[in-house]
CSV table of C-alpha atoms and ligand atoms in Angstrom, one decimal:
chain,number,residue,atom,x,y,z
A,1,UNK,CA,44.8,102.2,86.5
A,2,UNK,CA,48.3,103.8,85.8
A,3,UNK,CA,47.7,106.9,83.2
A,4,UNK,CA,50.1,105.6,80.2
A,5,UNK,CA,51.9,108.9,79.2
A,6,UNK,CA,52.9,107.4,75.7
A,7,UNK,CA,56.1,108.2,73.9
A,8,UNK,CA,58.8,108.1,76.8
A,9,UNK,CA,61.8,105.4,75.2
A,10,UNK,CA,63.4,104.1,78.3
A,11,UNK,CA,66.2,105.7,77.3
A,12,UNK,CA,64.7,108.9,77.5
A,13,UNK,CA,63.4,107.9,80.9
A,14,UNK,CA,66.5,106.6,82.1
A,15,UNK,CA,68.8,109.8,81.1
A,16,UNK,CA,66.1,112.4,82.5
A,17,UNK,CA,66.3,109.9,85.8
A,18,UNK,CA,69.8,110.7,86.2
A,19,UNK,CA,69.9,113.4,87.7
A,20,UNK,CA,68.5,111.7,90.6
A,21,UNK,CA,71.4,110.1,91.1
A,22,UNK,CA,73.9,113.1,91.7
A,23,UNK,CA,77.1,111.0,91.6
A,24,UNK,CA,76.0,109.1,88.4
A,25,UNK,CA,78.4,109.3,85.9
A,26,UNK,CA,76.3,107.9,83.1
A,27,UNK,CA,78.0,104.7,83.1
A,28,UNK,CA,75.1,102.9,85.0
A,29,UNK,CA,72.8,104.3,82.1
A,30,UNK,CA,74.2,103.0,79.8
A,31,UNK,CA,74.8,99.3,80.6
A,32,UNK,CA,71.3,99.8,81.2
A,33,UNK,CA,70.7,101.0,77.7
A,34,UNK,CA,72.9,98.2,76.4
A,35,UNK,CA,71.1,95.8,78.3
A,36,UNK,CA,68.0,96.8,77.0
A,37,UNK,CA,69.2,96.4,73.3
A,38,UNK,CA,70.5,92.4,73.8
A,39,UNK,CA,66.3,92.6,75.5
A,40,UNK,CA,64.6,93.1,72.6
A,41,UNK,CA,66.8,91.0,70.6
A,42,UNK,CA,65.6,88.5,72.3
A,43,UNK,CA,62.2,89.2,72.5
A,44,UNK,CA,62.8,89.2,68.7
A,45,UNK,CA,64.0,85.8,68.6
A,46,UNK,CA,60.9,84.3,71.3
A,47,UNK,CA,58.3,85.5,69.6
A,48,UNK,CA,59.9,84.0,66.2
A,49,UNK,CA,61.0,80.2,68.1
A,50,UNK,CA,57.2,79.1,67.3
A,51,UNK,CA,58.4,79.5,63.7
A,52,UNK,CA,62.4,79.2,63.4
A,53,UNK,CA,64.0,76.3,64.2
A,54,UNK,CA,65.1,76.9,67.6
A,55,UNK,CA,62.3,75.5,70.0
A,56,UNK,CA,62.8,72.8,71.7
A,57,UNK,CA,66.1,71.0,74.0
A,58,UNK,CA,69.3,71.6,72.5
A,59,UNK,CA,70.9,68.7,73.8
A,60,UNK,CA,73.3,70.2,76.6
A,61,UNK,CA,72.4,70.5,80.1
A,62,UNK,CA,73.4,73.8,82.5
A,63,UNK,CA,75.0,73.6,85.8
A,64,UNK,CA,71.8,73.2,87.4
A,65,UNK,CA,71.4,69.8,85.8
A,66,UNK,CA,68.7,71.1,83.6
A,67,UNK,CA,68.0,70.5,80.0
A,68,UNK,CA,69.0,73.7,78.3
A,69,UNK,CA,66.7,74.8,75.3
A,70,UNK,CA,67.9,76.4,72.4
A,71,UNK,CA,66.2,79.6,73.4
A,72,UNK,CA,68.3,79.6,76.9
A,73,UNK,CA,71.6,79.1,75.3
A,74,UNK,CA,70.9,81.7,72.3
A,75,UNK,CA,69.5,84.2,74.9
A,76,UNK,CA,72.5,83.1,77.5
A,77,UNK,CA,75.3,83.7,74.6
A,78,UNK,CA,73.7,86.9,73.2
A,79,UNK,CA,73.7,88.6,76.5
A,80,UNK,CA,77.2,87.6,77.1
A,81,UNK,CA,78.8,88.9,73.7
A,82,UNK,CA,77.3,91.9,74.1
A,83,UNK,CA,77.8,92.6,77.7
A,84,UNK,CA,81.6,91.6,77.4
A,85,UNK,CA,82.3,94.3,75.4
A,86,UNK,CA,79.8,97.1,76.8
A,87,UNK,CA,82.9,98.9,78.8
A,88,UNK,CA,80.9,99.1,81.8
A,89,UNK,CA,81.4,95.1,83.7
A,90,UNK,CA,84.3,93.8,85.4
A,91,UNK,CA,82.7,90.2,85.9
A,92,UNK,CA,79.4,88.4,84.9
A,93,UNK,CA,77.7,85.6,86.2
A,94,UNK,CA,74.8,83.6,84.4
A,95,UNK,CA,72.5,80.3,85.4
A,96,UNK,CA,73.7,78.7,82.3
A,97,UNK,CA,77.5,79.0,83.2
A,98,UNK,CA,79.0,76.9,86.3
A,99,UNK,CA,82.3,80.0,86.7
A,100,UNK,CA,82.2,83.4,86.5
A,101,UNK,CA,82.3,85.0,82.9
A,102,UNK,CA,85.5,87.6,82.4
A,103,UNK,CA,85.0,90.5,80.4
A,104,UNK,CA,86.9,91.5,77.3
A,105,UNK,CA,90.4,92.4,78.4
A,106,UNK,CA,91.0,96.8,78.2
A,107,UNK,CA,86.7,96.6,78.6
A,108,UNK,CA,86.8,96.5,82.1
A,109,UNK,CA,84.2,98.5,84.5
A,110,UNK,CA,83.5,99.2,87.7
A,111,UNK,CA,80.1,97.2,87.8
A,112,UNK,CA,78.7,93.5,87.7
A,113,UNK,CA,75.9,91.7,86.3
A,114,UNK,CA,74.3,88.6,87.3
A,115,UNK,CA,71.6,87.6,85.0
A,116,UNK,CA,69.1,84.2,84.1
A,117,UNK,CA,68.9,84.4,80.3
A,118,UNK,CA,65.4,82.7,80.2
A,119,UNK,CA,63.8,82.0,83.2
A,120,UNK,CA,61.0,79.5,82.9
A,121,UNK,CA,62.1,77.7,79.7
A,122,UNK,CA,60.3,74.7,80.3
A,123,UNK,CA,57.5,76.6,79.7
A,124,UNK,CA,59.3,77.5,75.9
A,125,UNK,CA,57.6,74.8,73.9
A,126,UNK,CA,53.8,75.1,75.6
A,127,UNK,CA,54.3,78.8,74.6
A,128,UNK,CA,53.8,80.3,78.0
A,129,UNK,CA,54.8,83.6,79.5
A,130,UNK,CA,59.3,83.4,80.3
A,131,UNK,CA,61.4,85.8,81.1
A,132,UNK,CA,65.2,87.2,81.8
A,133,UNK,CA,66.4,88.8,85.1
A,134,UNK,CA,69.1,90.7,85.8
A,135,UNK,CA,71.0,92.3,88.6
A,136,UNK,CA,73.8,94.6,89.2
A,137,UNK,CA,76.1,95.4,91.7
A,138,UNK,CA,79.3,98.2,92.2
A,139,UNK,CA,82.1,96.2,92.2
A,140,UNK,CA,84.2,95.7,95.0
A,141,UNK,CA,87.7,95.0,93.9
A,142,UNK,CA,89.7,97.7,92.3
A,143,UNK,CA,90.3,97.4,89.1
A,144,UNK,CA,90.8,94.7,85.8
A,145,UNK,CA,89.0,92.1,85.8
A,146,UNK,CA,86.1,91.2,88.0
A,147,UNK,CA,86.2,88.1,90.5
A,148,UNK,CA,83.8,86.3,92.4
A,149,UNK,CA,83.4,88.1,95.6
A,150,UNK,CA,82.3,91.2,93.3
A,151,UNK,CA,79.1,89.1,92.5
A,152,UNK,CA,78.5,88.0,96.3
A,153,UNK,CA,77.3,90.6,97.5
A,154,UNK,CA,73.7,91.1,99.6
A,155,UNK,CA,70.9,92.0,97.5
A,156,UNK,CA,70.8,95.1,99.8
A,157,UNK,CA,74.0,96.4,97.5
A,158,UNK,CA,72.1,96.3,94.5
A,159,UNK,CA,72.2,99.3,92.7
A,160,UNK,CA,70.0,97.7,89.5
A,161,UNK,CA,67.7,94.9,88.8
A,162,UNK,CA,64.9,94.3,86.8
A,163,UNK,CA,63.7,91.7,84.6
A,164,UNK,CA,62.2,91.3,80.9
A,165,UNK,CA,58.4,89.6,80.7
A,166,UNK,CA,57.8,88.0,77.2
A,167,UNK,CA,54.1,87.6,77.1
A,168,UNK,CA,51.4,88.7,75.1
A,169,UNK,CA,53.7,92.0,75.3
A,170,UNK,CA,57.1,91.8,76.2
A,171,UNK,CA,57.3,94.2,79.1
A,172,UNK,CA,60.3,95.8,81.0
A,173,UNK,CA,60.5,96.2,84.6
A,174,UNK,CA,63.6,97.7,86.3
A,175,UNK,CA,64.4,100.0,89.8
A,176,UNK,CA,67.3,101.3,90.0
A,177,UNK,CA,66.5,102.4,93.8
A,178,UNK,CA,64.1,105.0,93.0
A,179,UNK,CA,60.8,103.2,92.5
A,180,UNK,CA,59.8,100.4,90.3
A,181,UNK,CA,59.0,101.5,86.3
A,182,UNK,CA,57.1,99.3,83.5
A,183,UNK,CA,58.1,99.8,79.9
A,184,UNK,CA,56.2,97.9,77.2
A,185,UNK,CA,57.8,97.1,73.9
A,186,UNK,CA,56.4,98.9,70.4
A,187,UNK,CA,57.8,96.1,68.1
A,188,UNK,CA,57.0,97.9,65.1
A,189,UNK,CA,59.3,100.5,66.4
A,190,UNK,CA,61.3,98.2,68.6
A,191,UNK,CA,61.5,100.9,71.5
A,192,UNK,CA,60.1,100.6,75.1
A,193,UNK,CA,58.0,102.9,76.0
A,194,UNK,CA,56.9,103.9,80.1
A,195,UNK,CA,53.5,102.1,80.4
A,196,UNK,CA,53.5,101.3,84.0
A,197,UNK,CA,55.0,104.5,85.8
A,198,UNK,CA,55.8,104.1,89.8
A,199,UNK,CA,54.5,100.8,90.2
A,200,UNK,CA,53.6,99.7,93.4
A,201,UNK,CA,52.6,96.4,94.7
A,202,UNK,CA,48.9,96.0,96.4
A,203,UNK,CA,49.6,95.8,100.0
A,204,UNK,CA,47.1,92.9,100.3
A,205,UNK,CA,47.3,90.1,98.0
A,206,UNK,CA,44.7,88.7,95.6
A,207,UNK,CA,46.5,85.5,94.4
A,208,UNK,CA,48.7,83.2,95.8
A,209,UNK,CA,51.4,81.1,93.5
A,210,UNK,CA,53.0,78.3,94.8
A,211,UNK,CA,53.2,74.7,93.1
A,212,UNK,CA,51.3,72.8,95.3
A,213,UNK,CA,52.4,69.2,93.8
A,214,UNK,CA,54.9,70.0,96.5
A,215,UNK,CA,52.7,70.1,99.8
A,216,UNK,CA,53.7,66.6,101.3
A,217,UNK,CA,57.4,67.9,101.4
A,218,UNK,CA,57.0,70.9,103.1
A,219,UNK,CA,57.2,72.1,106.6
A,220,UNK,CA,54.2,72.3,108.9
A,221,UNK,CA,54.8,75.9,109.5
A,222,UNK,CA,54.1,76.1,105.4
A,223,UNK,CA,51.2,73.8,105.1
A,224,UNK,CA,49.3,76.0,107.9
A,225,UNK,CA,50.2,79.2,105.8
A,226,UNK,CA,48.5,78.0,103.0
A,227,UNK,CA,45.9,76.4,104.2
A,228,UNK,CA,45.6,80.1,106.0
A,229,UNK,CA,45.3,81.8,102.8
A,230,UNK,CA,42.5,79.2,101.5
A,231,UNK,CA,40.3,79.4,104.5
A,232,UNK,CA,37.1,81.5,104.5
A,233,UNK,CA,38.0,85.0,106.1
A,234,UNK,CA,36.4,88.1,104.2
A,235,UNK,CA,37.2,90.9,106.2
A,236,UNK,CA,41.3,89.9,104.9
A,237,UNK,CA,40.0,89.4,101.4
A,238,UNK,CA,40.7,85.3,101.8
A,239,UNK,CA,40.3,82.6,100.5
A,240,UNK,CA,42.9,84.0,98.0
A,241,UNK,CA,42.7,82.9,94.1
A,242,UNK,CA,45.3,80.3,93.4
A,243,UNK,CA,47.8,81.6,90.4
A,244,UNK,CA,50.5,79.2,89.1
A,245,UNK,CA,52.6,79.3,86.2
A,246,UNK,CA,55.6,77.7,86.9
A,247,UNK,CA,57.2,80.5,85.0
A,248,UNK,CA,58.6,82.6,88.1
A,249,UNK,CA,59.0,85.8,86.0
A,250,UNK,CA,55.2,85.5,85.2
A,251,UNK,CA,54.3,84.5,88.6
A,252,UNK,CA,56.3,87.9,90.0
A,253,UNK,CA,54.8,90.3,87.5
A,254,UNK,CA,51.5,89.1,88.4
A,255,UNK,CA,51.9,89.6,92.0
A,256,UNK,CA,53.1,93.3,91.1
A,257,UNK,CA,50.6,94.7,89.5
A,258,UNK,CA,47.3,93.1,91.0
A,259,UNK,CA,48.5,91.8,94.7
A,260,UNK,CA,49.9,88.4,95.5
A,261,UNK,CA,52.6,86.6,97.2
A,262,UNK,CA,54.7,84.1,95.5
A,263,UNK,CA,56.2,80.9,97.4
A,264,UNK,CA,59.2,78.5,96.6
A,265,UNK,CA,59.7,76.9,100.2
A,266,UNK,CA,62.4,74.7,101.1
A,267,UNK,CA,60.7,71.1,100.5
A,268,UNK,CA,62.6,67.8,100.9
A,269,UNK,CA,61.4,66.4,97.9
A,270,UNK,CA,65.3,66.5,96.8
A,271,UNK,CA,67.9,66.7,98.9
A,272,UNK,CA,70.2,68.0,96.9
A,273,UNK,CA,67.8,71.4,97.0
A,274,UNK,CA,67.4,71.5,100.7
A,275,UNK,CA,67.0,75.3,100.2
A,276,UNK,CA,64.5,75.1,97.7
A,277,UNK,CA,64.7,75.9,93.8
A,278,UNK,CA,65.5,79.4,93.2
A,279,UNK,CA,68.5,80.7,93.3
A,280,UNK,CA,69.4,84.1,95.4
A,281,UNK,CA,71.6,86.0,92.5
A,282,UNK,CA,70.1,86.5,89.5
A,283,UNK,CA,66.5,85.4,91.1
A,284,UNK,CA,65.7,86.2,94.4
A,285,UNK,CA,67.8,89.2,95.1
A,286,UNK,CA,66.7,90.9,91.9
A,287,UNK,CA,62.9,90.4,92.5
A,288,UNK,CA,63.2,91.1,96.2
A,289,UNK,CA,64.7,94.4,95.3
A,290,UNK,CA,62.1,95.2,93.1
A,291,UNK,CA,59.5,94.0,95.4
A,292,UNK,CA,61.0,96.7,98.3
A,293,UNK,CA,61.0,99.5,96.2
A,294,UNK,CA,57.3,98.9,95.0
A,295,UNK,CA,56.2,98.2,98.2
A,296,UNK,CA,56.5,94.6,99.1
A,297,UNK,CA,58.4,92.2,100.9
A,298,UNK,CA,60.6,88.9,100.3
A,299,UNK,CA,61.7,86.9,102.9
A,300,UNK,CA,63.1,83.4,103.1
A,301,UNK,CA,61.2,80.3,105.0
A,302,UNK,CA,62.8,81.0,108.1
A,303,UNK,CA,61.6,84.6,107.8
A,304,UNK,CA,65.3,86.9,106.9
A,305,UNK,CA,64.9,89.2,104.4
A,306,UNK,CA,66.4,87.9,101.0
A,307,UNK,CA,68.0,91.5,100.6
A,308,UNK,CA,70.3,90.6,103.5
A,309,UNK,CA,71.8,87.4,102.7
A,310,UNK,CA,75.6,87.4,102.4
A,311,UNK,CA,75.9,84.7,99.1
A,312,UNK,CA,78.5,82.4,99.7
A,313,UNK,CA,78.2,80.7,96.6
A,314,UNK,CA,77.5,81.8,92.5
A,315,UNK,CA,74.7,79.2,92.8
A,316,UNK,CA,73.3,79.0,95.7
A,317,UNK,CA,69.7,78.8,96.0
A,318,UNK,CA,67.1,80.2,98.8
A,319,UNK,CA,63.8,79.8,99.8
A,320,UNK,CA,61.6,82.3,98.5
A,321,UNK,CA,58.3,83.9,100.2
A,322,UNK,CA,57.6,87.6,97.9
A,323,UNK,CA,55.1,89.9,96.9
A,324,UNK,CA,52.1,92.1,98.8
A,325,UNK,CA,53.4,93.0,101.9
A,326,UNK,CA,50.3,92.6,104.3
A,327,UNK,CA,50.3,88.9,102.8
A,328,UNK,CA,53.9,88.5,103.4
A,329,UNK,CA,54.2,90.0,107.2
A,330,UNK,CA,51.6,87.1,107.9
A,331,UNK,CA,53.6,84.4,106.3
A,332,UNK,CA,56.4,85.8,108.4
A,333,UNK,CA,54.7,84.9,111.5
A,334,UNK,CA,54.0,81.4,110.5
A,335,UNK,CA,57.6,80.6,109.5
A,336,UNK,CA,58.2,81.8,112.9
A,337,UNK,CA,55.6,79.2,114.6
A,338,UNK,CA,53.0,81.5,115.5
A,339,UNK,CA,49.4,80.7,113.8
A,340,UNK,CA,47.3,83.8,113.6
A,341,UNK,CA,43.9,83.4,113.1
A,342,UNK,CA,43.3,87.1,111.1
B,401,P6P,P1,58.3,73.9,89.7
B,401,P6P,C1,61.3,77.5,86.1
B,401,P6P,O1,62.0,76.3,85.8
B,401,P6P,C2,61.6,77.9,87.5
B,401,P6P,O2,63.0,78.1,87.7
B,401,P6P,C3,60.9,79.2,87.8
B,401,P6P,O3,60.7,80.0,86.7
B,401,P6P,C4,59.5,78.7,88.4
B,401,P6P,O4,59.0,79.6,89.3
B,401,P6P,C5,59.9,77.4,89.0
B,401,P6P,O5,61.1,76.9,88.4
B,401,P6P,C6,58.9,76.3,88.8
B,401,P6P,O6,59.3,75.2,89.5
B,401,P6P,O7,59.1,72.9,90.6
B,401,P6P,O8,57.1,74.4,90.4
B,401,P6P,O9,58.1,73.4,88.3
């Protein structure tokens, strides 16, 4: 059990962590800091949708040909007032918007943010666990306003990403390359406080989380990995509980604390999504960052890390394998044909 030194603010947290960072000029604290404000405005507004008028679809659908809820577009436009104005972006990117999003002109920085307002929001109206992710990169082009190819870069680049868990706490979980940190939200106070210091993921995993609705369009190589995990095998801890949520920030934070791996294979179930569902920005590259620095692993179907993919498109999406690494190295060797019996 992590000892909960109470009464660290993440702000606090993040300013004494600065120093770790020799060349940090502050600028990256606060966009963090900023970021974290638009968080628990949000959280504000979730934990009120059971009550205000603001549940349910709002008649529009995003780029990804998804009904948007109210909550995504409130949580989507929040964050990008905000963020356009915080002096620290050059270019933004969301799920819920097809282009890039400029910044306000003369409030140009030298970073990016790619972010999914409200991840899981079918999930809104059943009053299930959802969350926002977010990740940020140094820009690449020089100055003014942002463009595209300062969002695709490898996950690798990163040099924030965390994501915001409104459950029956809302939680905070960020890295900023020095270890994974947990913040839980005091909403009588409405600060974060450190909760969860240095997380790190179990090396072997105690759920697994993938929908299996799915199986009959997956790959062999994927079939025999789970069927793997569900076999009887005690000395490796299997067969492993199933865990699914269909909320992936859920599903991840899980997987973090206790020990799981997470799957969202390719399937052919629709072939417009030959890569699967998630998409490598402001999903995969953000968990699979915070995965590595607690630990774990993320890898695609075919077995690359998800840190190492060039993006080629805002969009794209990526087959996703993540969480305990012992449970991960295993899935690697499947995807690459072998079938290990231990
Ligand atoms: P399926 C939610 O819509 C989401 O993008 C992730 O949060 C979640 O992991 C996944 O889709 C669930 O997808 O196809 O299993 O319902």
């Amino acid at each position: 059990m992590h000892t909960k030194p109470l009464g660290i603010t993440v702000s606090r947290h993040i300013l004494d962590n600065q120093h770790l960072h020799p060349e940090a000029t502050g600028e990256l604290s606060s966009l963090l800091i900023e970021l974290i404000v638009a968080a628990k405005t949000i959280a504000a507004e979730v934990n009120r949708a059971g009550l205000a008028d603001i549940l349910g679809q709002a008649g529009k659908t995003n780029v990804q040909g998804e009904d948007v809820q109210k909550l995504d577009e409130y949580a989507n436009s929040l964050i990008k007032r905000r963020m356009s104005r915080c002096g620290y972006l050059c270019v933004m990117a969301s799920e819920e918007e097809a282009d890039i999003i400029p910044v306000t002109e003369g409030y140009e920085g030298k970073y990016t943010l790619a972010f999914d307002p409200l991840d899981g929001s079918s999930n809104i109206d059943v009053n299930v666990s959802i969350g926002t992710i977010f990740s940020i990169h140094r820009r690449r082009s020089v100055n003014g306003q942002g463009e595209e190819t300062d969002l695709l870069q490898p996950g690798r680049n990163q040099v924030a990403a965390g994501y915001i868990i409104y459950g029956s706490s809302t939680m905070l979980v960020f890295t900023t390359g020095q270890g994974v940190d947990g913040f839980t939200l005091d909403p009588t106070v409405g600060e974060f406080y450190l909760s969860h210091p240095d997380i790190t993921m179990p090396e072997r995993a105690k759920y697994f989380s993938v929908n299996e609705g799915n199986t009959i369009y997956w790959d062999d190589r994927v079939r025999r990995y789970i069927d793997y995990l569900k076999a009887e095998n005690r000395p490796t801890g299997r067969p492993l509980s199933g865990r699914y949520i269909g909320s992936l920030v859920a599903d991840f934070h899980r997987n973090l604390i206790s020990g799981g791996i997470f799957l969202y294979p390719s399937d052919r179930k629709n072939p417009a999504k030959p890569r699967g569902k998630l998409r490598l920005l402001y999903e995969a590259a953000p968990l699979a960052f915070i995965a590595e620095q607690a630990g774990g692993r993320a890898i695609t179907d075919d077995g690359r890390d998800i840190l190492d993919i060039e993006p080629e498109e805002l969009h794209q999406r990526v087959p996703l394998i993540i969480g305990s690494k012992a449970a991960v190295d295993v899935a690697a060797r499947f995807m690459a044909g072998e079938e290990p019996e231990a």
